[in-house]
Coordinates of C-alpha atoms in Angstrom, one line a residue:
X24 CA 21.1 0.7 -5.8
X25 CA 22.5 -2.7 -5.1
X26 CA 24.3 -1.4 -1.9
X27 CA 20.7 -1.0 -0.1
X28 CA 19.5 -4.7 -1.9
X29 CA 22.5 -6.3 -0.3
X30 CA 21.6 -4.6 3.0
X31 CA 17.7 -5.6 2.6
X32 CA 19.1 -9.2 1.3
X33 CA 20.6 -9.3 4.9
X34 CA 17.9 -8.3 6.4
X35 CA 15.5 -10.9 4.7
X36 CA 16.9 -13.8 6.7
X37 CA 20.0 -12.5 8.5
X38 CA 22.3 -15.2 6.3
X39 CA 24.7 -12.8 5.4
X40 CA 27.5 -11.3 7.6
X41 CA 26.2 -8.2 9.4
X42 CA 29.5 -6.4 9.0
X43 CA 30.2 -7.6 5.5
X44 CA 32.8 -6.1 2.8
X45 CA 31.9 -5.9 -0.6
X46 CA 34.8 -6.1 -3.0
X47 CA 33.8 -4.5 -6.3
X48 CA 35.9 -4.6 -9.9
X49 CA 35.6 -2.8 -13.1
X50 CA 34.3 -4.9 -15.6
X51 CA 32.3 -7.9 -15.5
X52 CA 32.8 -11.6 -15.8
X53 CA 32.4 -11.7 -19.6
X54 CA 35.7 -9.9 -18.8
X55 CA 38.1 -11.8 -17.3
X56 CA 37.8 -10.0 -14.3
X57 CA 37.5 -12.9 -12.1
X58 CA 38.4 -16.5 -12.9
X59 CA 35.0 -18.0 -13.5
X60 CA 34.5 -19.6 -17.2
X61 CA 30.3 -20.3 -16.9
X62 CA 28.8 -22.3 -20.0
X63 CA 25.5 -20.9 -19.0
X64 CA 26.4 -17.2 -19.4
X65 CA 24.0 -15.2 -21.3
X66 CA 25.5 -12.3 -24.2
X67 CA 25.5 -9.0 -23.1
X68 CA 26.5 -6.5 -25.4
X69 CA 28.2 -2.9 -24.6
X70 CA 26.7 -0.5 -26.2
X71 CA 23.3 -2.9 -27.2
X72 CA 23.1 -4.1 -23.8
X73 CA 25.0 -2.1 -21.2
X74 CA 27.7 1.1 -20.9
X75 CA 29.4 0.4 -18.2
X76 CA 29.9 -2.7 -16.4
X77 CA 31.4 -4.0 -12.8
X78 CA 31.7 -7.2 -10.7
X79 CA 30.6 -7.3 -7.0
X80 CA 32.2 -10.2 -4.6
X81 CA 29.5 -10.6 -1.6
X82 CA 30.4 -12.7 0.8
X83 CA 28.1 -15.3 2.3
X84 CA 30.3 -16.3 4.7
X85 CA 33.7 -15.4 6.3
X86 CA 36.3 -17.0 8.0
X87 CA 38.7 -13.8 9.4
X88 CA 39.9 -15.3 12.8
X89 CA 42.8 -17.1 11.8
X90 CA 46.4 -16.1 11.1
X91 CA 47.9 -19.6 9.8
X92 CA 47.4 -20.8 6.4
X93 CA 44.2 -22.1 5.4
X94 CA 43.7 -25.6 5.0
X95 CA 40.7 -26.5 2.6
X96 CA 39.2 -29.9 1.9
X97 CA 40.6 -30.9 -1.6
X98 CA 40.4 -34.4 -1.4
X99 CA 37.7 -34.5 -3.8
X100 CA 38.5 -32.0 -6.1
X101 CA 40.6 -31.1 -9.3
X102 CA 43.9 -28.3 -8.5
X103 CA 42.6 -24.7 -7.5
X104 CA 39.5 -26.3 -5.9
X105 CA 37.6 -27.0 -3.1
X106 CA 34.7 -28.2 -1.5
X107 CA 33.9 -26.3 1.9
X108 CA 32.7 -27.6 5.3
X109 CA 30.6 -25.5 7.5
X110 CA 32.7 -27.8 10.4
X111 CA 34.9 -24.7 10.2
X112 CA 32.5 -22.7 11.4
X113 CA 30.2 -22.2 14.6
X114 CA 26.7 -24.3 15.3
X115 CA 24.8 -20.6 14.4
X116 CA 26.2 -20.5 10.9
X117 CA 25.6 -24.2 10.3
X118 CA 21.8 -23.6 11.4
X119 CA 21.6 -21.0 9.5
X120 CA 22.8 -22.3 6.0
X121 CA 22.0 -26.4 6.5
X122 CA 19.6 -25.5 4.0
X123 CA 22.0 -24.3 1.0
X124 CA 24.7 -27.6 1.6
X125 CA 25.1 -30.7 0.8
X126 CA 24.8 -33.5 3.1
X127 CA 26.9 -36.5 3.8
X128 CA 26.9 -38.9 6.3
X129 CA 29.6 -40.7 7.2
X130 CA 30.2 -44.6 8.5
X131 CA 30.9 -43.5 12.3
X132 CA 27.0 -41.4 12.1
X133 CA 28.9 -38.0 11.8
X134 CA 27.1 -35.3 9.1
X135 CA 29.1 -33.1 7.3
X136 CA 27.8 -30.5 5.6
X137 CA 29.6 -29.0 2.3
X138 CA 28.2 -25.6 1.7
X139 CA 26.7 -25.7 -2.0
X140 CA 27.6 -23.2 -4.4
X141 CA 24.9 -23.8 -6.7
X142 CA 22.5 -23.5 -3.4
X143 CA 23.9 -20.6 -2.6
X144 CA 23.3 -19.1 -6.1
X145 CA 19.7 -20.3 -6.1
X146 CA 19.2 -18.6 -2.7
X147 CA 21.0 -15.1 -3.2
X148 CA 18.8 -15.2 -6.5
X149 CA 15.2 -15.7 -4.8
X150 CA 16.6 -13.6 -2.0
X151 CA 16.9 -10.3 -4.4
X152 CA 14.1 -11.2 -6.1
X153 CA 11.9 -10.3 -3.1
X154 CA 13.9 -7.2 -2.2
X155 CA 13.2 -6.0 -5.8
X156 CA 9.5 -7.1 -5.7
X157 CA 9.6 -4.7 -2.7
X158 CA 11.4 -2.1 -3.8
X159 CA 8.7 -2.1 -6.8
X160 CA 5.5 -2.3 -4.4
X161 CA 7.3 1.0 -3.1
X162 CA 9.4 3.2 -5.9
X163 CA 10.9 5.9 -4.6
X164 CA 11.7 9.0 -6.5
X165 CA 15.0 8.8 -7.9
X166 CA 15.0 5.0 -8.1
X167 CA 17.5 3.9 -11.0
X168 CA 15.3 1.3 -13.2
X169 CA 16.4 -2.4 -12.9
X170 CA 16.3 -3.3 -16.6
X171 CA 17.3 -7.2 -16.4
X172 CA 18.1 -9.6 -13.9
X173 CA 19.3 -13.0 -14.9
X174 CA 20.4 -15.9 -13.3
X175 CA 23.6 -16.5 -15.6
X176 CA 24.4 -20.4 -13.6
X177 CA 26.0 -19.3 -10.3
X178 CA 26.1 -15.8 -11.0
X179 CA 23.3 -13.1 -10.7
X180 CA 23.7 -10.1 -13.1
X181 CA 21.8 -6.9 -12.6
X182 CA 21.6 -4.3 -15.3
X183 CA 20.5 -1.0 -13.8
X184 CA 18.8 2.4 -16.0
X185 CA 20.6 5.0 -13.9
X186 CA 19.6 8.5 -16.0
X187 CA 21.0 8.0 -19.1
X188 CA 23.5 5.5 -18.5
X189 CA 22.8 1.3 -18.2
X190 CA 25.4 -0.4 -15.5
X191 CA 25.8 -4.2 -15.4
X192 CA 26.4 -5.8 -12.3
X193 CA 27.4 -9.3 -12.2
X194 CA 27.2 -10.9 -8.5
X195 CA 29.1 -13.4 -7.1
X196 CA 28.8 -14.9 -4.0
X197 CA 31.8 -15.8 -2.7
X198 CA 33.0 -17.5 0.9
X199 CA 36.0 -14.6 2.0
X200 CA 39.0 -15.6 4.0
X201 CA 41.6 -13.3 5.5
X202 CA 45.3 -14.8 5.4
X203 CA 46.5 -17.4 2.6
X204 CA 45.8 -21.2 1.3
X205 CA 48.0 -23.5 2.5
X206 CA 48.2 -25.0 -1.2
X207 CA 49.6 -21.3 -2.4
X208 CA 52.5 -21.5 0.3
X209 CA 54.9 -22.3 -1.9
X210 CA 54.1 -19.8 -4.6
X211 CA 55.8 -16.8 -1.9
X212 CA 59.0 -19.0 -1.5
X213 CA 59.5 -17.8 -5.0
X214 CA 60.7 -14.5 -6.3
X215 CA 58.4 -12.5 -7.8
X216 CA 58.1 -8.6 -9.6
X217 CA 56.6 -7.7 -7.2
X218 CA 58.8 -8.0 -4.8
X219 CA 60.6 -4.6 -2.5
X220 CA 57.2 -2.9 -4.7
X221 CA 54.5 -3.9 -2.6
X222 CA 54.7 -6.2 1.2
X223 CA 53.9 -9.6 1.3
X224 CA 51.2 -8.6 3.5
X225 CA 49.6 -6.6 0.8
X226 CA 49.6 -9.4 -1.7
X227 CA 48.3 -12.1 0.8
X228 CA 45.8 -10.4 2.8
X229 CA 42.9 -12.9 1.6
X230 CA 41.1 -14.9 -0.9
X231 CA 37.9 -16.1 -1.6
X232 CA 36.5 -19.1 -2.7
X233 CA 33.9 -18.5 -5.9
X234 CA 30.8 -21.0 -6.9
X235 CA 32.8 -22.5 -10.3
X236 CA 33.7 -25.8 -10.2
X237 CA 36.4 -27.9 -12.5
X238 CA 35.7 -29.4 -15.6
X239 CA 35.2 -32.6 -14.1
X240 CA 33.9 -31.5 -10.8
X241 CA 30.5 -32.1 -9.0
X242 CA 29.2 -28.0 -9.4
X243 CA 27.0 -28.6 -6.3
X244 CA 29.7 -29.0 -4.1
X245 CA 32.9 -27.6 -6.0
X246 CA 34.3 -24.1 -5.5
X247 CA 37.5 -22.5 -7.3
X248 CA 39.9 -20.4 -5.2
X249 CA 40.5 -16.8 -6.3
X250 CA 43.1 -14.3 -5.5
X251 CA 41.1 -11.1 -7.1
X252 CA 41.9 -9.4 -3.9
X253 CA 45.5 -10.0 -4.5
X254 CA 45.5 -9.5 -8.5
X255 CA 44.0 -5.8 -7.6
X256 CA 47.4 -5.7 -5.8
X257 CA 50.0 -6.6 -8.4
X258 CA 48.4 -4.3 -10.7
X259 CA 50.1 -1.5 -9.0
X260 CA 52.7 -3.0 -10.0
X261 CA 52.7 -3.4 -13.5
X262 CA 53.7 -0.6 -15.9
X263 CA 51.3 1.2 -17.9
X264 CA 52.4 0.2 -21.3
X265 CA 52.4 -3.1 -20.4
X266 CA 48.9 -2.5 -19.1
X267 CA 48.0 -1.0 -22.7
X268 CA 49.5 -3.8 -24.7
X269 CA 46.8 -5.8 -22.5
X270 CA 43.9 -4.3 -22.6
X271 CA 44.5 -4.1 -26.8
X272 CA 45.0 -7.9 -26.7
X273 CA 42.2 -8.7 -24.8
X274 CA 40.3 -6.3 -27.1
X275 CA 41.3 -8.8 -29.9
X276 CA 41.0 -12.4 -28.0
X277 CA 37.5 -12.0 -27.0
X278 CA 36.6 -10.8 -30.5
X279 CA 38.8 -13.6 -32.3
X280 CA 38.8 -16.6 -30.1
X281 CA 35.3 -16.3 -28.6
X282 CA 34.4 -19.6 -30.2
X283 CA 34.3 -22.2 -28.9
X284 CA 35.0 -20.9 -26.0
X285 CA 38.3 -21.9 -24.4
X286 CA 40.2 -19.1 -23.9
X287 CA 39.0 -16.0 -21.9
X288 CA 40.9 -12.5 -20.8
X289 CA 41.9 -14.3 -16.9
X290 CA 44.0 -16.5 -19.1
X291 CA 45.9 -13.7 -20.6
X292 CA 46.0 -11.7 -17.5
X293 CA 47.8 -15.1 -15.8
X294 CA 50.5 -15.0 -19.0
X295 CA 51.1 -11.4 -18.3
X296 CA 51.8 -11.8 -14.6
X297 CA 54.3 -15.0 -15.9
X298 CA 55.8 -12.8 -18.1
X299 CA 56.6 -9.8 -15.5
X300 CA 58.4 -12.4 -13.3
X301 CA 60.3 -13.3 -16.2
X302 CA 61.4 -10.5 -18.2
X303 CA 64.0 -7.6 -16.8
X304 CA 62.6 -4.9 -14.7
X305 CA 64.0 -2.2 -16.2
X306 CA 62.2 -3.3 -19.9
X307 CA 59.1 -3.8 -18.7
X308 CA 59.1 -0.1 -17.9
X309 CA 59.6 1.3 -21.3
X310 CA 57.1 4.0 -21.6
X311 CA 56.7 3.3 -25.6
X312 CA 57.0 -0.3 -25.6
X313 CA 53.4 -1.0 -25.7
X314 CA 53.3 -2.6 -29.0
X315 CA 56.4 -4.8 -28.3
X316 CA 54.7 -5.7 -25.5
X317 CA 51.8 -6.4 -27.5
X318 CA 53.6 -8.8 -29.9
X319 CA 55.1 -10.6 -27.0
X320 CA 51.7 -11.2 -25.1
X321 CA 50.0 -12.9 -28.4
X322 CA 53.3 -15.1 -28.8
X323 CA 53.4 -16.2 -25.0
X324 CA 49.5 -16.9 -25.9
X325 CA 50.4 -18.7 -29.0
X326 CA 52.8 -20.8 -27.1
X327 CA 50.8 -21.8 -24.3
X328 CA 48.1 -22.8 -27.3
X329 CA 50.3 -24.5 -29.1
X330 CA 51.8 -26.8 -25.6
X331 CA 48.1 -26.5 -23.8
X332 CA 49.7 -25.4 -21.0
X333 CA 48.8 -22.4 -19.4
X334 CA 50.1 -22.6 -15.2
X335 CA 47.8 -20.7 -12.2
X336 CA 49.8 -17.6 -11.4
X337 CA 49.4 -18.4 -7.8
X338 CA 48.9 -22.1 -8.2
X339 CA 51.1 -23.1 -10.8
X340 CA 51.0 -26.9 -10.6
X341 CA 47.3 -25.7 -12.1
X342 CA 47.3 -26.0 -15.9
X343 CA 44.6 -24.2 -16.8
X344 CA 43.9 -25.5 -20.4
X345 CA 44.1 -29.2 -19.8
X346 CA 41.0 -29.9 -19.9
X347 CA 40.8 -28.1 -23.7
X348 CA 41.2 -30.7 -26.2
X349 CA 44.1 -30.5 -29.3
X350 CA 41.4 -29.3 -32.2
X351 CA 40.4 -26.3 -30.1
X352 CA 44.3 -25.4 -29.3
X353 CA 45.0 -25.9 -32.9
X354 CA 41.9 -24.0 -34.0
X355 CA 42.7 -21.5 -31.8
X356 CA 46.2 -21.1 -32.3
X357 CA 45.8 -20.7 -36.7
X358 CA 43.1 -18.1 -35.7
X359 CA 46.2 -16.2 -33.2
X360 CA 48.5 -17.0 -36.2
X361 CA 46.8 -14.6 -38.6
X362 CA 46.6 -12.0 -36.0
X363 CA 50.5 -12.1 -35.5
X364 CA 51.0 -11.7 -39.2
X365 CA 49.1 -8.4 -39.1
X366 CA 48.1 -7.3 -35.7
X367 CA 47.4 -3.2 -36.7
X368 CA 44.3 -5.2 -39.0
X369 CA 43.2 -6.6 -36.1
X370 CA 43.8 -4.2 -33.2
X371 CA 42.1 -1.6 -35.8
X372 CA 39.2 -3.8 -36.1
X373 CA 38.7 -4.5 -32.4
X374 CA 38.8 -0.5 -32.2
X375 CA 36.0 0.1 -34.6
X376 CA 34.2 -2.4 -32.0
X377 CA 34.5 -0.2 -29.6
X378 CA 33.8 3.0 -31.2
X379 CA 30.2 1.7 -32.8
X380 CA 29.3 0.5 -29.0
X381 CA 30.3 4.1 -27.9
X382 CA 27.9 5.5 -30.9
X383 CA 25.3 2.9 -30.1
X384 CA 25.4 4.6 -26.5
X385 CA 25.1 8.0 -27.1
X386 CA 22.4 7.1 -29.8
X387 CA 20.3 5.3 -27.0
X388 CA 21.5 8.2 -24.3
X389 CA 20.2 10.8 -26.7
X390 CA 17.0 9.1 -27.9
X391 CA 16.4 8.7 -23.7
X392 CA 16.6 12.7 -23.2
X393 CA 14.0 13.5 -26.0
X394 CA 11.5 11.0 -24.4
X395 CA 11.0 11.9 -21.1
X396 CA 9.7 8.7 -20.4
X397 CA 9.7 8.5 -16.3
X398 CA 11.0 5.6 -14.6
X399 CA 8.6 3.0 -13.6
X400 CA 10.2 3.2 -9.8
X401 CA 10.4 6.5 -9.5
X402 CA 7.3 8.9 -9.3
X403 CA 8.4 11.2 -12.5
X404 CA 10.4 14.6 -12.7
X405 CA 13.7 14.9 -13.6
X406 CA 16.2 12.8 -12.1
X407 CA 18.1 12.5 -14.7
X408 CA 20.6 14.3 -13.7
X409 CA 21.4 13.2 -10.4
X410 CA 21.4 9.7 -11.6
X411 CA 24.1 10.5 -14.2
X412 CA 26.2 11.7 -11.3
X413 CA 25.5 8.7 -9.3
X414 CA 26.9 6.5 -12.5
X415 CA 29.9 8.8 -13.5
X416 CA 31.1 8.9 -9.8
X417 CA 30.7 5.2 -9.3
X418 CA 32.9 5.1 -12.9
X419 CA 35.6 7.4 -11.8
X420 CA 35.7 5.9 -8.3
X421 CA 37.4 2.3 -10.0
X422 CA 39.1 4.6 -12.8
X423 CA 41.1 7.0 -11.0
X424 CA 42.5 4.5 -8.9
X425 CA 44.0 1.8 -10.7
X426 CA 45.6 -1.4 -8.5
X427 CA 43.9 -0.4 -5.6
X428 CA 41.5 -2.4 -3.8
X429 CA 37.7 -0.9 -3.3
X430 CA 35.3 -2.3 -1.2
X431 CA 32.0 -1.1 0.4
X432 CA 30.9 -1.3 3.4
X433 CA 27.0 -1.3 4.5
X434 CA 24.8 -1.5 8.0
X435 CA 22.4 -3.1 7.3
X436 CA 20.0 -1.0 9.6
X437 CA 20.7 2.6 7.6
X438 CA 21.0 1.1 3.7
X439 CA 21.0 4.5 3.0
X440 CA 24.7 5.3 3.9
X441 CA 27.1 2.8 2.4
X442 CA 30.5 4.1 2.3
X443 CA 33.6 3.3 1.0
X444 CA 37.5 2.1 1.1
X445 CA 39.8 2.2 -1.1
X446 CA 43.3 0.5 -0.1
X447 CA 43.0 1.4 3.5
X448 CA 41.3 5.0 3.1
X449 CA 37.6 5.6 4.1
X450 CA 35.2 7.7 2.3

């Protein structure tokens, strides 16, 4: 459903790229997925809340033409950040977004204009707000429900009724460039896993700025650089034990460490990628290693705690826990202590998590096909079943192929007939 609001979104005021890619993630931001840490991010539950859950990067704007490294505007701004002048850009695309900056004027009567990503937030937000006030004047049959939309900060999330299944969608708008920051350059001087796996085109095919500022920063200006395109890359890359021994330890953090909040899943995923640069190839590929592997993530965890040092993977004059102060790496580091001392307690624990939300969701799912309550938007019968498909496609879609890079693809004149690419396949 949100392919056709982002090509009525377009439509609305024409802000958007007409030709626009879509990159979208399994999981949502709660997850770690991308590197955005929002204090005003509501609870959502799976299970209570949701079953399945993805992010969607929409770009607002793009800047594809260029082949040299980017140069941002970080004069004003903490490491990994930016602000963003629409000078980069052509007199239409400034007309058309003067409204969603900042403006400053400088001594010699030039005006710059620093596109706003709390602006930008506010507009996407009022912008699907019509399309669904639309969509709702006009249910078709077959329509999944919307069941929430929130404005979580600078992030829009979406939880859809599709048959029997709920999917969250958290949107980000995001400003997408093709090539690589100029601040990142030295980062590929380096030797990395990766490397003779994967091309160096692979990895730095582009980035995207995302509306989170520093912990210091002015949010109405302030964006974070993000390498998600490249991170779906590197996974490739990394061996699926390793990949096991994450997901169990991320199973445990956001259980354990969730407050106060300081550390979240993208902080663990960073340590990982540190740790396959460091440690031997040919280890890192034990098949049934995963709980060494295990063991060795919440000790590289404890350690960066316990030093409050934590360096950008790409960017690694970053430290991404400065900010944190030493009671909440101490607190945080006894808590990590007791799991190290017995982990099978814990990792059994963040198991039986999981399970209950599984139970809680076929509870729900099976209360839903005894009802037979029709959607609102939709004009009753059974669509139940097509719906499901919809879901369980979308599901296996990210699933079945892990590391590689989806995104979708829409005109916004037939919203009907999105398609797809994964890596550099179309579907």
């Amino acid at each position: 459903l949100f392919l056709s609001f982002a090509g009525m979104v377009q439509k609305l005021d024409q802000k958007l790229p007409v030709a626009n890619e879509y990159l979208l993630l399994s999981g949502g931001v709660r997850e770690g997925v991308v590197d955005i840490d929002l204090d005003e991010l509501n609870v959502y539950a799976r299970g209570t809340d949701y079953d399945m859950d993805f992010t969607l990067l929409v770009p607002a704007l793009k800047l594809h033409d260029r082949n040299q490294p980017v140069t941002l505007d970080m004069r004003h701004s903490a490491l990994c950040h930016s602000w963003l002048s629409l000078r980069l850009f052509d007199e239409g695309t400034i007309s058309k977004w003067k409204d969603c900056c900042t403006i400053v004027d400088h001594i010699n009567g030039a005006t710059n204009y620093f596109f706003s990503p709390t602006k930008v937030a506010d507009w996407f937000y009022d912008s699907i707000s019509i399309v669904l006030s639309e969509i709702q004047k006009k249910p078709q049959r077959g329509m999944p429900k919307v069941e929430k939309v929130e404005k979580n900060g600078t992030i829009i999330s979406i939880i859809l009724g599709v048959g029997s299944s709920r999917m969250l969608y958290d949107i980000v708008p995001v400003v997408s460039f093709k090539g690589w920051p100029a601040v990142a350059q030295s980062w590929l001087m380096e030797n990395h896993f990766w490397d003779g796996k994967i091309t160096e085109e692979e990895v730095i095919s582009g980035f995207y700025l995302v509306p989170a500022c520093s912990f210091k920063g002015k949010k109405d200006n302030e964006w974070r650089l993000s390498f998600a395109r490249s991170e779906v890359q590197l996974k490739k890359c990394i061996s699926s034990s390793l990949m096991q021994a994450y997901q169990a330890c991320k199973a445990i953090i956001i259980k354990l460490l969730s407050r106060p909040k300081a550390i979240s899943p993208y902080h663990l995923r960073s340590m990982m990628l540190w740790a396959c640069d460091r440690l031997p190839a040919n280890y890192l590929a034990q098949e049934d290693y995963a709980a060494h592997f295990l063991l060795g993530l919440i000790d590289d965890l404890q350690h960066c705690l316990v030093n409050k040092m934590c360096p950008n993977y790409f960017i690694p004059q970053c430290n991404m826990l400065e900010h944190l102060s030493e009671e909440t790496v101490m607190l945080h580091a006894r808590k990590l202590s007791s799991v190290r001392s017995d982990p099978t307690e814990h990792l059994r624990t963040a198991i039986e998590h999981v399970k209950a939300a599984n139970r809680l969701t076929l509870e729900l799912q099976r209360r839903g096909s005894t009802t037979s309550i029709p959607s609102p938007q939709s004009d009753g019968g059974d669509t139940n079943q097509p719906d499901d498909r919809l879901a369980k496609k979308l599901q296996q879609l990210v699933t079945e192929n892990p590391g590689k890079s989806i995104s979708v693809f829409i005109n916004p004149d037939d919203v009907t007939r999105p398609h797809f690419r994964i890596d550099d396949k179309f579907f």
